[in-house]
Protein backbone atom coordinates (compact mmCIF):
# COMPACT_ATOMS: atom_id res chain seq x y z
CA UNK A 1 0.00 0.00 0.00
CA UNK A 2 1.04 3.60 -0.53
CA UNK A 3 1.25 5.97 2.45
CA UNK A 4 2.08 9.65 2.82
CA UNK A 5 4.96 9.64 5.30
CA UNK A 6 6.77 12.49 6.96
CA UNK A 7 10.13 10.81 7.43
CA UNK A 8 11.53 13.73 9.39
CA UNK A 9 10.59 17.40 9.60
CA UNK A 10 10.57 18.85 6.07
CA UNK A 11 10.75 15.49 4.30
CA UNK A 12 7.53 14.11 2.81
CA UNK A 13 7.53 10.90 0.78
CA UNK A 14 4.87 8.70 -0.73
CA UNK A 15 6.11 5.33 0.40
CA UNK A 16 5.25 1.73 -0.47
CA UNK A 17 4.56 0.05 2.88
CA UNK A 18 3.50 -3.43 3.79
CA UNK A 19 -0.26 -3.81 4.20
CA UNK A 20 -0.93 -4.23 7.94
CA UNK A 21 -3.33 -6.80 9.38
CA UNK A 22 -5.71 -5.30 11.96
CA UNK A 23 -4.81 -6.27 15.53
CA UNK A 24 -7.36 -7.54 18.06
CA UNK A 25 -10.09 -4.94 18.49
CA UNK A 26 -9.08 -3.10 15.31
CA UNK A 27 -10.53 -2.67 11.85
CA UNK A 28 -8.64 -1.92 8.66
CA UNK A 29 -10.07 0.96 6.67
CA UNK A 30 -9.54 1.22 2.93
CA UNK A 31 -9.30 5.00 2.81
CA UNK A 32 -11.34 6.82 0.16
CA UNK A 33 -10.83 10.45 1.14
CA UNK A 34 -9.01 12.55 3.71
CA UNK A 35 -9.00 16.23 4.66
CA UNK A 36 -5.95 18.42 5.08
CA UNK A 37 -5.72 20.25 8.40
CA UNK A 38 -3.28 22.86 9.68
CA UNK A 39 -1.78 20.29 12.04
CA UNK A 40 -0.72 18.07 9.10
CA UNK A 41 1.44 20.96 7.93
CA UNK A 42 2.78 21.45 11.45
CA UNK A 43 3.93 17.83 11.58
CA UNK A 44 5.46 18.22 8.11
CA UNK A 45 7.42 21.29 9.20
CA UNK A 46 8.38 19.91 12.62
CA UNK A 47 6.33 22.39 14.64
CA UNK A 48 3.98 19.90 16.29
CA UNK A 49 5.42 19.07 19.73
CA UNK A 50 3.51 15.74 19.96
CA UNK A 51 4.64 14.21 16.64
CA UNK A 52 7.18 11.38 16.43
CA UNK A 53 8.84 10.52 13.09
CA UNK A 54 8.50 8.81 10.69
CA UNK A 55 4.76 9.46 10.70
CA UNK A 56 1.87 8.80 8.33
CA UNK A 57 -0.11 12.03 8.75
CA UNK A 58 -3.86 12.62 8.37
CA UNK A 59 -6.56 12.55 11.06
CA UNK A 60 -9.65 13.50 9.02
CA UNK A 61 -10.54 10.47 6.95
CA UNK A 62 -13.24 8.25 5.57
CA UNK A 63 -13.31 4.85 3.90
CA UNK A 64 -14.63 1.31 3.95
CA UNK A 65 -13.76 -1.44 6.41
CA UNK A 66 -12.00 -4.19 4.45
CA UNK A 67 -10.67 -6.41 7.29
CA UNK A 68 -11.37 -6.87 11.01
CA UNK A 69 -9.14 -8.06 13.84
CA UNK A 70 -9.93 -10.66 16.53
CA UNK A 71 -12.99 -9.83 18.59
CA UNK A 72 -14.55 -7.52 15.98
CA UNK A 73 -17.83 -8.50 14.32
CA UNK A 74 -16.96 -9.71 10.80
CA UNK A 75 -20.25 -8.23 9.62
CA UNK A 76 -18.55 -4.82 9.84
CA UNK A 77 -16.59 -5.60 6.65
CA UNK A 78 -17.88 -3.34 3.90
CA UNK A 79 -19.16 -0.66 6.29
CA UNK A 80 -18.58 2.96 5.29
CA UNK A 81 -16.85 4.66 8.22
CA UNK A 82 -15.39 7.93 9.44
CA UNK A 83 -12.60 7.65 11.95
CA UNK A 84 -12.40 9.47 15.27
CA UNK A 85 -8.67 10.20 15.73
CA UNK A 86 -8.88 10.27 19.55
CA UNK A 87 -7.53 7.06 21.07
CA UNK A 88 -7.77 6.95 24.87
CA UNK A 89 -7.13 4.47 27.69
CA UNK A 90 -10.65 4.45 29.15
CA UNK A 91 -9.52 4.27 32.77
CA UNK A 92 -7.54 7.40 33.77
CA UNK A 93 -9.24 10.32 35.54
CA UNK A 94 -10.18 12.32 32.42
CA UNK A 95 -11.45 9.15 30.69
CA UNK A 96 -13.49 8.25 33.79
CA UNK A 97 -15.25 11.64 33.73
CA UNK A 98 -16.09 11.49 30.02
CA UNK A 99 -13.10 13.50 28.76
CA UNK A 100 -11.15 10.92 26.71
CA UNK A 101 -9.88 13.74 24.48
CA UNK A 102 -7.51 14.74 27.30
CA UNK A 103 -6.67 11.17 28.36
CA UNK A 104 -3.37 11.08 30.27
CA UNK A 105 -2.05 8.67 27.62
CA UNK A 106 -3.82 10.28 24.65
CA UNK A 107 -2.86 8.95 21.21
CA UNK A 108 -4.12 10.96 18.26
CA UNK A 109 -4.26 9.04 14.99
CA UNK A 110 -2.11 10.89 12.47
CA UNK A 111 -0.09 12.60 15.21
CA UNK A 112 1.06 10.13 17.89
CA UNK A 113 0.38 7.08 15.69
CA UNK A 114 0.06 6.50 11.96
CA UNK A 115 -2.87 8.20 10.30
CA UNK A 116 -5.19 8.28 7.35
CA UNK A 117 -3.13 9.71 4.45
CA UNK A 118 -2.66 6.14 3.32
CA UNK A 119 -4.44 3.64 1.13
CA UNK A 120 -5.20 1.61 4.27
CA UNK A 121 -5.24 2.45 7.98
CA UNK A 122 -5.75 0.16 10.98
CA UNK A 123 -7.71 1.82 13.79
CA UNK A 124 -9.56 0.70 16.94
CA UNK A 125 -12.97 -0.64 15.88
CA UNK A 126 -14.77 1.73 18.26
CA UNK A 127 -13.14 4.73 16.55
CA UNK A 128 -14.70 3.78 13.19
CA UNK A 129 -18.20 5.29 13.08
CA UNK A 130 -20.74 3.86 10.65
CA UNK A 131 -21.92 6.44 8.14
CA UNK A 132 -25.56 6.35 7.04
CA UNK A 133 -26.08 5.83 3.29
CA UNK A 134 -27.65 9.30 3.09
CA UNK A 135 -24.27 10.99 3.80
CA UNK A 136 -21.93 11.18 0.77
CA UNK A 137 -18.24 10.30 1.11
CA UNK A 138 -16.94 13.89 0.91
CA UNK A 139 -19.33 15.07 3.63
CA UNK A 140 -18.41 12.10 5.84
CA UNK A 141 -14.75 13.13 5.50
CA UNK A 142 -15.69 16.50 7.04
CA UNK A 143 -17.15 15.07 10.27
CA UNK A 144 -13.93 15.35 12.28
CA UNK A 145 -13.49 19.13 11.83
CA UNK A 146 -17.12 19.62 12.85
CA UNK A 147 -16.56 17.58 16.02
CA UNK A 148 -14.21 20.39 17.08
CA UNK A 149 -17.18 22.77 16.87
CA UNK A 150 -19.41 20.24 18.64
CA UNK A 151 -16.89 19.99 21.45
CA UNK A 152 -16.35 23.69 22.04
CA UNK A 153 -20.06 24.52 21.77
CA UNK A 154 -20.71 21.62 24.17
CA UNK A 155 -18.73 23.61 26.74
CA UNK A 156 -20.19 27.01 25.82
CA UNK A 157 -23.86 25.94 25.62
CA UNK A 158 -25.02 28.57 23.11
CA UNK A 159 -28.64 29.76 23.29
CA UNK A 160 -30.95 31.70 20.99
CA UNK A 161 -30.40 34.79 23.21
CA UNK A 162 -26.66 34.87 22.56
CA UNK A 163 -24.83 37.47 20.55
CA UNK A 164 -21.71 35.59 19.48
CA UNK A 165 -18.35 36.86 18.27
CA UNK A 166 -16.08 34.44 16.40
CA UNK A 167 -12.45 35.35 15.82
CA UNK A 168 -11.13 33.69 12.66
CA UNK A 169 -13.01 32.34 9.63
CA UNK A 170 -10.60 29.56 8.76
CA UNK A 171 -11.89 25.99 8.66
CA UNK A 172 -12.28 25.95 12.46
CA UNK A 173 -14.09 29.26 12.73
CA UNK A 174 -16.43 28.24 9.91
CA UNK A 175 -17.43 24.97 11.60
CA UNK A 176 -18.18 26.96 14.77
CA UNK A 177 -20.20 29.56 12.85
CA UNK A 178 -22.29 26.87 11.15
CA UNK A 179 -22.96 25.17 14.50
CA UNK A 180 -23.87 28.43 16.25
CA UNK A 181 -26.42 29.34 13.57
CA UNK A 182 -27.62 26.00 12.24
CA UNK A 183 -27.66 23.93 15.40
CA UNK A 184 -28.19 26.41 18.23
CA UNK A 185 -30.03 29.20 16.41
CA UNK A 186 -27.89 31.91 18.00
CA UNK A 187 -29.51 35.32 17.46
CA UNK A 188 -26.51 37.09 16.00
CA UNK A 189 -23.09 35.81 14.96
CA UNK A 190 -20.38 38.39 14.28
CA UNK A 191 -17.17 37.21 12.66
CA UNK A 192 -13.78 38.94 12.51
CA UNK A 193 -11.01 37.93 10.14
CA UNK A 194 -8.22 39.61 8.15
CA UNK A 195 -9.00 37.81 4.88
CA UNK A 196 -11.86 39.15 2.76
CA UNK A 197 -12.60 35.84 0.99
CA UNK A 198 -12.82 34.07 4.33
CA UNK A 199 -15.34 36.62 5.55
CA UNK A 200 -17.41 35.81 2.45
CA UNK A 201 -17.25 32.12 3.39
CA UNK A 202 -18.33 33.13 6.92
CA UNK A 203 -21.40 34.87 5.48
CA UNK A 204 -22.18 31.81 3.37
CA UNK A 205 -21.92 29.74 6.56
CA UNK A 206 -24.46 31.94 8.34
CA UNK A 207 -22.57 34.88 9.87
CA UNK A 208 -24.89 37.87 10.34
CA UNK A 209 -22.15 40.49 10.43
CA UNK A 210 -18.53 40.28 9.32
CA UNK A 211 -15.73 42.68 10.23
CA UNK A 212 -12.37 42.85 8.51
CA UNK A 213 -10.20 43.74 11.49
CA UNK A 214 -7.05 44.03 9.41
CA UNK A 215 -8.07 47.59 8.60
CA UNK A 216 -10.70 48.33 11.26
CA UNK A 217 -10.48 48.22 15.04
CA UNK A 218 -12.82 45.49 16.22
CA UNK A 219 -13.40 47.12 19.64
CA UNK A 220 -14.29 50.43 17.98
CA UNK A 221 -16.63 48.80 15.45
CA UNK A 222 -18.47 46.88 18.15
CA UNK A 223 -18.70 50.00 20.29
CA UNK A 224 -20.25 51.99 17.42
CA UNK A 225 -22.81 49.22 16.96
CA UNK A 226 -23.39 48.99 20.73
CA UNK A 227 -22.62 45.26 20.70
CA UNK A 228 -21.27 43.38 23.75
CA UNK A 229 -20.92 39.74 22.79
CA UNK A 230 -22.34 37.24 25.27
CA UNK A 231 -20.36 34.37 23.76
CA UNK A 232 -16.91 34.60 22.16
CA UNK A 233 -14.95 31.90 20.38
CA UNK A 234 -11.29 32.39 19.55
CA UNK A 235 -10.79 30.31 16.41
CA UNK A 236 -7.91 32.52 15.24
CA UNK A 237 -5.80 31.56 18.24
CA UNK A 238 -3.39 34.44 18.53
CA UNK A 239 -2.26 35.00 22.14
CA UNK A 240 -3.30 38.67 21.99
CA UNK A 241 -6.95 37.79 21.43
CA UNK A 242 -7.90 36.58 24.90
CA UNK A 243 -7.43 39.95 26.59
CA UNK A 244 -9.34 41.72 23.81
CA UNK A 245 -12.15 39.16 24.16
CA UNK A 246 -12.25 39.71 27.93
CA UNK A 247 -12.58 43.45 27.46
CA UNK A 248 -15.27 43.14 24.74
CA UNK A 249 -17.38 40.52 26.51
CA UNK A 250 -20.72 41.27 28.13
CA UNK A 251 -20.96 40.58 31.85
CA UNK A 252 -21.81 36.88 32.36
CA UNK A 253 -20.41 36.00 28.92
CA UNK A 254 -18.60 32.77 28.06
CA UNK A 255 -15.32 32.64 26.13
CA UNK A 256 -14.07 29.55 24.29
CA UNK A 257 -10.39 28.99 23.47
CA UNK A 258 -8.90 26.45 21.09
CA UNK A 259 -5.36 27.68 20.51
CA UNK A 260 -2.12 25.85 21.23
CA UNK A 261 0.24 28.81 21.22
CA UNK A 262 3.18 28.50 23.56
CA UNK A 263 3.67 32.28 23.67
CA UNK A 264 2.57 33.92 26.90
CA UNK A 265 -0.45 36.21 26.89
CA UNK A 266 -1.11 38.93 29.39
CA UNK A 267 -4.58 39.10 30.86
CA UNK A 268 -6.07 41.34 33.50
CA UNK A 269 -7.88 39.29 36.10
CA UNK A 270 -10.20 42.06 37.15
CA UNK A 271 -11.66 42.07 33.64
CA UNK A 272 -12.69 38.46 34.11
CA UNK A 273 -13.91 38.55 37.69
CA UNK A 274 -15.72 41.87 37.58
CA UNK A 275 -17.92 40.50 34.77
CA UNK A 276 -17.87 36.94 36.18
CA UNK A 277 -16.84 35.58 32.78
CA UNK A 278 -16.52 31.86 32.15
CA UNK A 279 -13.52 30.78 30.08
CA UNK A 280 -13.52 27.32 28.52
CA UNK A 281 -10.89 25.55 26.51
CA UNK A 282 -11.58 22.74 24.08
CA UNK A 283 -9.30 20.09 22.60
CA UNK A 284 -10.29 17.73 19.78
CA UNK A 285 -13.55 15.95 20.67
CA UNK A 286 -14.97 13.71 23.36
CA UNK A 287 -17.03 11.14 21.50
CA UNK A 288 -18.83 13.71 19.33
CA UNK A 289 -19.01 11.77 16.04
CA UNK A 290 -22.63 10.59 16.56
CA UNK A 291 -23.70 14.17 17.37
CA UNK A 292 -22.18 15.57 14.16
CA UNK A 293 -23.61 12.71 12.08
CA UNK A 294 -27.02 13.70 13.45
CA UNK A 295 -26.41 17.40 12.62
CA UNK A 296 -25.65 16.39 9.03
CA UNK A 297 -28.64 14.06 8.75
CA UNK A 298 -30.93 16.81 10.05
CA UNK A 299 -29.48 19.34 7.58
CA UNK A 300 -28.31 21.64 10.40
CA UNK A 301 -24.79 22.10 8.97
CA UNK A 302 -23.44 22.28 5.40
CA UNK A 303 -19.90 20.86 5.44
CA UNK A 304 -19.68 21.06 1.63
CA UNK A 305 -19.46 24.86 1.91
CA UNK A 306 -15.95 24.52 3.36
CA UNK A 307 -14.54 22.28 0.62
CA UNK A 308 -12.65 24.42 -1.89
CA UNK A 309 -10.27 21.92 -3.50
CA UNK A 310 -9.84 18.22 -4.25
CA UNK A 311 -6.53 16.56 -5.19
CA UNK A 312 -5.38 13.00 -5.80
CA UNK A 313 -3.23 11.98 -2.81
CA UNK A 314 -0.23 11.72 -5.13
CA UNK A 315 -0.33 15.54 -5.30
CA UNK A 316 -0.28 15.90 -1.52
CA UNK A 317 2.82 18.12 -1.51
CA UNK A 318 1.27 20.62 -3.91
CA UNK A 319 -1.97 20.47 -1.93
CA UNK A 320 -0.18 21.22 1.36
CA UNK A 321 1.65 24.11 -0.25
CA UNK A 322 -1.54 25.65 -1.62
CA UNK A 323 -3.27 25.13 1.73
CA UNK A 324 -0.53 26.98 3.58
CA UNK A 325 0.15 29.76 1.08
CA UNK A 326 -3.29 30.74 -0.15
CA UNK A 327 -5.75 31.39 2.65
CA UNK A 328 -7.82 33.56 0.33
CA UNK A 329 -8.74 30.80 -2.13
CA UNK A 330 -8.28 27.78 0.07
CA UNK A 331 -10.33 26.42 2.94
CA UNK A 332 -10.71 22.63 3.13
CA UNK A 333 -8.77 20.44 0.70
CA UNK A 334 -9.82 16.82 0.28
CA UNK A 335 -7.34 14.21 -0.89
CA UNK A 336 -8.73 11.34 -2.93
CA UNK A 337 -7.23 7.89 -2.36
P1 LIG B 1 -6.44 29.07 9.93
O1 LIG B 1 -5.07 29.57 10.14
O2 LIG B 1 -6.84 28.54 8.59
O3 LIG B 1 -7.51 30.19 10.31
C1 LIG B 1 -7.28 31.18 11.24
C2 LIG B 1 -7.95 32.45 10.72
O4 LIG B 1 -7.86 33.44 11.76
C3 LIG B 1 -7.30 33.03 9.48
O5 LIG B 1 -8.29 33.19 8.47
C4 LIG B 1 -6.72 34.36 9.95
O6 LIG B 1 -6.81 35.37 8.96
C5 LIG B 1 -7.60 34.69 11.14
N1 LIG B 1 -7.00 35.55 12.15
C6 LIG B 1 -5.73 35.53 12.63
N2 LIG B 1 -5.57 36.48 13.58
C7 LIG B 1 -6.77 37.10 13.71
C8 LIG B 1 -7.25 38.15 14.52
N3 LIG B 1 -6.47 38.76 15.42
N4 LIG B 1 -8.54 38.53 14.38
C9 LIG B 1 -9.33 37.93 13.49
N5 LIG B 1 -8.94 36.92 12.68
C10 LIG B 1 -7.67 36.51 12.79
O7 LIG B 1 -6.65 27.92 11.03
P2 LIG B 1 -7.84 26.89 11.32
O8 LIG B 1 -7.55 25.58 10.67
O9 LIG B 1 -9.16 27.50 11.13
O10 LIG B 1 -7.58 26.66 12.88
C11 LIG B 1 -7.67 27.74 13.77
C12 LIG B 1 -6.91 27.44 15.04
O11 LIG B 1 -7.55 26.39 15.73
C13 LIG B 1 -5.45 27.02 14.85
O12 LIG B 1 -4.66 27.80 15.73
C14 LIG B 1 -5.42 25.58 15.28
O13 LIG B 1 -4.22 25.22 15.92
C15 LIG B 1 -6.58 25.51 16.25
N6 LIG B 1 -7.19 24.20 16.33
C16 LIG B 1 -7.58 23.80 17.56
C17 LIG B 1 -8.21 22.60 17.72
C18 LIG B 1 -8.65 22.18 19.05
O14 LIG B 1 -9.19 21.08 19.18
N7 LIG B 1 -8.50 22.97 20.09
C19 LIG B 1 -8.47 21.71 16.58
C20 LIG B 1 -8.09 22.26 15.30
C21 LIG B 1 -7.47 23.48 15.21
MN1 LIG C 1 -8.13 18.63 11.91
ZN1 LIG D 1 -7.38 7.78 29.67
XYZ file of C-alpha atoms and ligand atoms in Angstrom:
383
model
C 0.000 0.000 0.000
C 1.042 3.598 -0.534
C 1.245 5.966 2.452
C 2.076 9.652 2.821
C 4.964 9.636 5.295
C 6.767 12.494 6.958
C 10.129 10.811 7.432
C 11.531 13.730 9.387
C 10.586 17.400 9.605
C 10.571 18.854 6.070
C 10.751 15.490 4.299
C 7.526 14.110 2.807
C 7.534 10.903 0.784
C 4.867 8.704 -0.731
C 6.106 5.328 0.396
C 5.247 1.732 -0.467
C 4.556 0.054 2.881
C 3.496 -3.432 3.791
C -0.259 -3.810 4.198
C -0.931 -4.227 7.935
C -3.327 -6.797 9.380
C -5.706 -5.305 11.959
C -4.812 -6.273 15.533
C -7.359 -7.544 18.058
C -10.088 -4.935 18.485
C -9.076 -3.102 15.308
C -10.527 -2.672 11.848
C -8.642 -1.919 8.661
C -10.071 0.958 6.668
C -9.538 1.221 2.928
C -9.295 5.001 2.813
C -11.340 6.821 0.157
C -10.830 10.454 1.135
C -9.012 12.552 3.707
C -9.004 16.225 4.661
C -5.952 18.419 5.082
C -5.717 20.249 8.401
C -3.279 22.855 9.677
C -1.782 20.295 12.035
C -0.720 18.071 9.100
C 1.440 20.959 7.931
C 2.785 21.454 11.454
C 3.933 17.827 11.583
C 5.462 18.220 8.107
C 7.416 21.288 9.204
C 8.385 19.905 12.621
C 6.332 22.386 14.641
C 3.976 19.904 16.290
C 5.417 19.068 19.732
C 3.514 15.742 19.960
C 4.641 14.210 16.644
C 7.178 11.382 16.428
C 8.840 10.517 13.089
C 8.503 8.810 10.689
C 4.760 9.458 10.705
C 1.872 8.800 8.334
C -0.107 12.028 8.747
C -3.858 12.623 8.369
C -6.560 12.546 11.056
C -9.647 13.501 9.025
C -10.540 10.473 6.947
C -13.235 8.251 5.566
C -13.307 4.848 3.897
C -14.633 1.314 3.947
C -13.762 -1.444 6.414
C -12.004 -4.194 4.454
C -10.675 -6.405 7.291
C -11.369 -6.867 11.005
C -9.142 -8.059 13.841
C -9.929 -10.662 16.532
C -12.988 -9.831 18.591
C -14.550 -7.518 15.985
C -17.825 -8.501 14.316
C -16.956 -9.711 10.799
C -20.252 -8.226 9.621
C -18.554 -4.823 9.836
C -16.592 -5.605 6.652
C -17.876 -3.342 3.899
C -19.158 -0.656 6.294
C -18.584 2.963 5.291
C -16.850 4.659 8.223
C -15.388 7.930 9.439
C -12.596 7.648 11.951
C -12.400 9.470 15.269
C -8.671 10.199 15.727
C -8.880 10.272 19.549
C -7.535 7.059 21.072
C -7.768 6.955 24.872
C -7.125 4.466 27.688
C -10.646 4.450 29.147
C -9.523 4.274 32.769
C -7.544 7.395 33.769
C -9.236 10.316 35.543
C -10.180 12.321 32.417
C -11.450 9.152 30.695
C -13.488 8.252 33.790
C -15.246 11.638 33.733
C -16.093 11.492 30.017
C -13.105 13.501 28.761
C -11.147 10.923 26.712
C -9.882 13.744 24.480
C -7.510 14.735 27.301
C -6.668 11.169 28.362
C -3.374 11.080 30.267
C -2.054 8.671 27.619
C -3.817 10.282 24.647
C -2.857 8.951 21.207
C -4.120 10.961 18.264
C -4.264 9.036 14.993
C -2.109 10.886 12.470
C -0.086 12.595 15.214
C 1.059 10.126 17.891
C 0.380 7.080 15.689
C 0.061 6.500 11.965
C -2.869 8.199 10.296
C -5.186 8.284 7.345
C -3.131 9.707 4.455
C -2.659 6.140 3.320
C -4.437 3.643 1.127
C -5.201 1.610 4.268
C -5.236 2.452 7.985
C -5.750 0.163 10.979
C -7.712 1.825 13.793
C -9.564 0.704 16.937
C -12.974 -0.636 15.879
C -14.767 1.727 18.259
C -13.145 4.733 16.549
C -14.695 3.776 13.195
C -18.196 5.287 13.079
C -20.742 3.859 10.655
C -21.920 6.435 8.137
C -25.560 6.348 7.037
C -26.077 5.830 3.295
C -27.649 9.305 3.086
C -24.269 10.994 3.797
C -21.934 11.183 0.771
C -18.236 10.298 1.106
C -16.939 13.885 0.910
C -19.326 15.071 3.633
C -18.413 12.102 5.839
C -14.751 13.126 5.505
C -15.690 16.501 7.044
C -17.146 15.069 10.266
C -13.928 15.352 12.279
C -13.492 19.126 11.827
C -17.123 19.625 12.847
C -16.558 17.579 16.021
C -14.210 20.392 17.079
C -17.180 22.770 16.868
C -19.409 20.238 18.637
C -16.891 19.987 21.449
C -16.349 23.693 22.044
C -20.056 24.521 21.773
C -20.706 21.622 24.170
C -18.731 23.609 26.741
C -20.189 27.006 25.817
C -23.858 25.936 25.622
C -25.024 28.571 23.114
C -28.636 29.761 23.292
C -30.954 31.701 20.990
C -30.404 34.787 23.205
C -26.665 34.871 22.558
C -24.829 37.468 20.550
C -21.709 35.591 19.482
C -18.351 36.857 18.267
C -16.081 34.436 16.404
C -12.446 35.354 15.819
C -11.135 33.688 12.656
C -13.011 32.338 9.634
C -10.597 29.560 8.763
C -11.887 25.987 8.663
C -12.276 25.949 12.456
C -14.087 29.263 12.731
C -16.431 28.242 9.914
C -17.429 24.972 11.602
C -18.182 26.955 14.768
C -20.204 29.558 12.847
C -22.294 26.867 11.149
C -22.957 25.173 14.499
C -23.874 28.427 16.251
C -26.416 29.343 13.573
C -27.618 25.999 12.237
C -27.663 23.928 15.400
C -28.186 26.408 18.233
C -30.032 29.198 16.414
C -27.893 31.914 18.003
C -29.507 35.317 17.461
C -26.507 37.089 16.002
C -23.089 35.814 14.962
C -20.376 38.390 14.283
C -17.166 37.207 12.663
C -13.783 38.937 12.507
C -11.010 37.926 10.138
C -8.218 39.606 8.150
C -9.004 37.814 4.881
C -11.862 39.146 2.763
C -12.600 35.841 0.992
C -12.819 34.073 4.329
C -15.341 36.622 5.549
C -17.408 35.807 2.447
C -17.250 32.120 3.394
C -18.332 33.127 6.916
C -21.403 34.868 5.482
C -22.181 31.808 3.374
C -21.917 29.744 6.561
C -24.463 31.937 8.343
C -22.574 34.882 9.869
C -24.894 37.874 10.343
C -22.152 40.491 10.427
C -18.527 40.285 9.317
C -15.735 42.679 10.231
C -12.371 42.851 8.511
C -10.198 43.741 11.491
C -7.050 44.027 9.412
C -8.074 47.593 8.596
C -10.703 48.329 11.260
C -10.480 48.222 15.037
C -12.823 45.490 16.217
C -13.399 47.116 19.639
C -14.295 50.426 17.976
C -16.628 48.804 15.446
C -18.472 46.877 18.147
C -18.699 49.998 20.292
C -20.248 51.985 17.423
C -22.806 49.223 16.961
C -23.388 48.986 20.727
C -22.624 45.258 20.701
C -21.266 43.382 23.749
C -20.920 39.738 22.791
C -22.344 37.235 25.270
C -20.363 34.368 23.760
C -16.914 34.601 22.162
C -14.952 31.903 20.380
C -11.295 32.391 19.551
C -10.786 30.313 16.407
C -7.909 32.524 15.241
C -5.797 31.563 18.237
C -3.387 34.439 18.534
C -2.262 35.002 22.135
C -3.303 38.673 21.987
C -6.954 37.794 21.427
C -7.904 36.575 24.898
C -7.431 39.953 26.593
C -9.344 41.723 23.815
C -12.148 39.163 24.162
C -12.248 39.707 27.928
C -12.585 43.450 27.464
C -15.271 43.135 24.740
C -17.384 40.516 26.506
C -20.723 41.267 28.127
C -20.957 40.575 31.854
C -21.814 36.878 32.361
C -20.406 36.003 28.916
C -18.603 32.772 28.059
C -15.321 32.643 26.132
C -14.067 29.555 24.290
C -10.395 28.988 23.475
C -8.897 26.455 21.088
C -5.358 27.683 20.507
C -2.116 25.846 21.227
C 0.243 28.807 21.215
C 3.185 28.505 23.561
C 3.671 32.275 23.670
C 2.571 33.915 26.899
C -0.447 36.208 26.890
C -1.114 38.928 29.391
C -4.584 39.100 30.859
C -6.074 41.344 33.496
C -7.876 39.289 36.098
C -10.200 42.063 37.151
C -11.656 42.071 33.645
C -12.690 38.458 34.107
C -13.910 38.552 37.687
C -15.724 41.870 37.580
C -17.915 40.495 34.774
C -17.875 36.937 36.175
C -16.840 35.582 32.780
C -16.521 31.860 32.148
C -13.521 30.782 30.081
C -13.520 27.324 28.518
C -10.894 25.549 26.507
C -11.580 22.737 24.084
C -9.298 20.087 22.597
C -10.287 17.731 19.776
C -13.554 15.954 20.675
C -14.971 13.710 23.355
C -17.027 11.138 21.499
C -18.826 13.711 19.330
C -19.007 11.772 16.041
C -22.626 10.594 16.563
C -23.699 14.167 17.369
C -22.179 15.569 14.155
C -23.610 12.707 12.079
C -27.020 13.702 13.449
C -26.410 17.396 12.618
C -25.650 16.388 9.028
C -28.640 14.056 8.746
C -30.927 16.806 10.048
C -29.481 19.341 7.577
C -28.305 21.643 10.396
C -24.793 22.101 8.968
C -23.437 22.282 5.399
C -19.897 20.860 5.443
C -19.679 21.060 1.626
C -19.459 24.862 1.915
C -15.954 24.519 3.357
C -14.545 22.277 0.618
C -12.647 24.424 -1.892
C -10.267 21.917 -3.503
C -9.837 18.217 -4.248
C -6.532 16.559 -5.193
C -5.379 13.002 -5.800
C -3.226 11.976 -2.811
C -0.226 11.715 -5.133
C -0.333 15.543 -5.303
C -0.275 15.903 -1.525
C 2.817 18.119 -1.505
C 1.266 20.622 -3.909
C -1.970 20.469 -1.927
C -0.182 21.216 1.362
C 1.653 24.109 -0.246
C -1.541 25.650 -1.619
C -3.273 25.132 1.733
C -0.533 26.981 3.579
C 0.148 29.765 1.085
C -3.291 30.744 -0.155
C -5.755 31.395 2.648
C -7.817 33.561 0.335
C -8.741 30.801 -2.128
C -8.283 27.778 0.073
C -10.325 26.419 2.937
C -10.711 22.631 3.134
C -8.772 20.438 0.700
C -9.819 16.815 0.282
C -7.336 14.207 -0.886
C -8.733 11.338 -2.925
C -7.227 7.885 -2.362
P -6.445 29.066 9.925
O -5.074 29.571 10.145
O -6.836 28.539 8.588
O -7.513 30.194 10.309
C -7.279 31.184 11.245
C -7.950 32.453 10.721
O -7.857 33.439 11.757
C -7.303 33.033 9.484
O -8.293 33.189 8.473
C -6.719 34.360 9.955
O -6.811 35.369 8.959
C -7.602 34.687 11.140
N -7.001 35.554 12.151
C -5.732 35.535 12.632
N -5.571 36.478 13.582
C -6.772 37.101 13.705
C -7.254 38.150 14.525
N -6.468 38.759 15.420
N -8.539 38.530 14.378
C -9.333 37.926 13.493
N -8.939 36.922 12.685
C -7.674 36.514 12.792
O -6.649 27.921 11.026
P -7.839 26.886 11.320
O -7.545 25.585 10.671
O -9.160 27.505 11.126
O -7.584 26.657 12.877
C -7.667 27.741 13.771
C -6.912 27.437 15.039
O -7.547 26.388 15.735
C -5.449 27.021 14.852
O -4.659 27.801 15.725
C -5.419 25.577 15.281
O -4.219 25.225 15.925
C -6.576 25.512 16.253
N -7.190 24.199 16.332
C -7.579 23.795 17.561
C -8.211 22.600 17.716
C -8.654 22.175 19.051
O -9.190 21.080 19.175
N -8.499 22.973 20.088
C -8.473 21.712 16.577
C -8.093 22.263 15.302
C -7.468 23.475 15.208
Mn -8.131 18.631 11.908
Zn -7.384 7.782 29.674
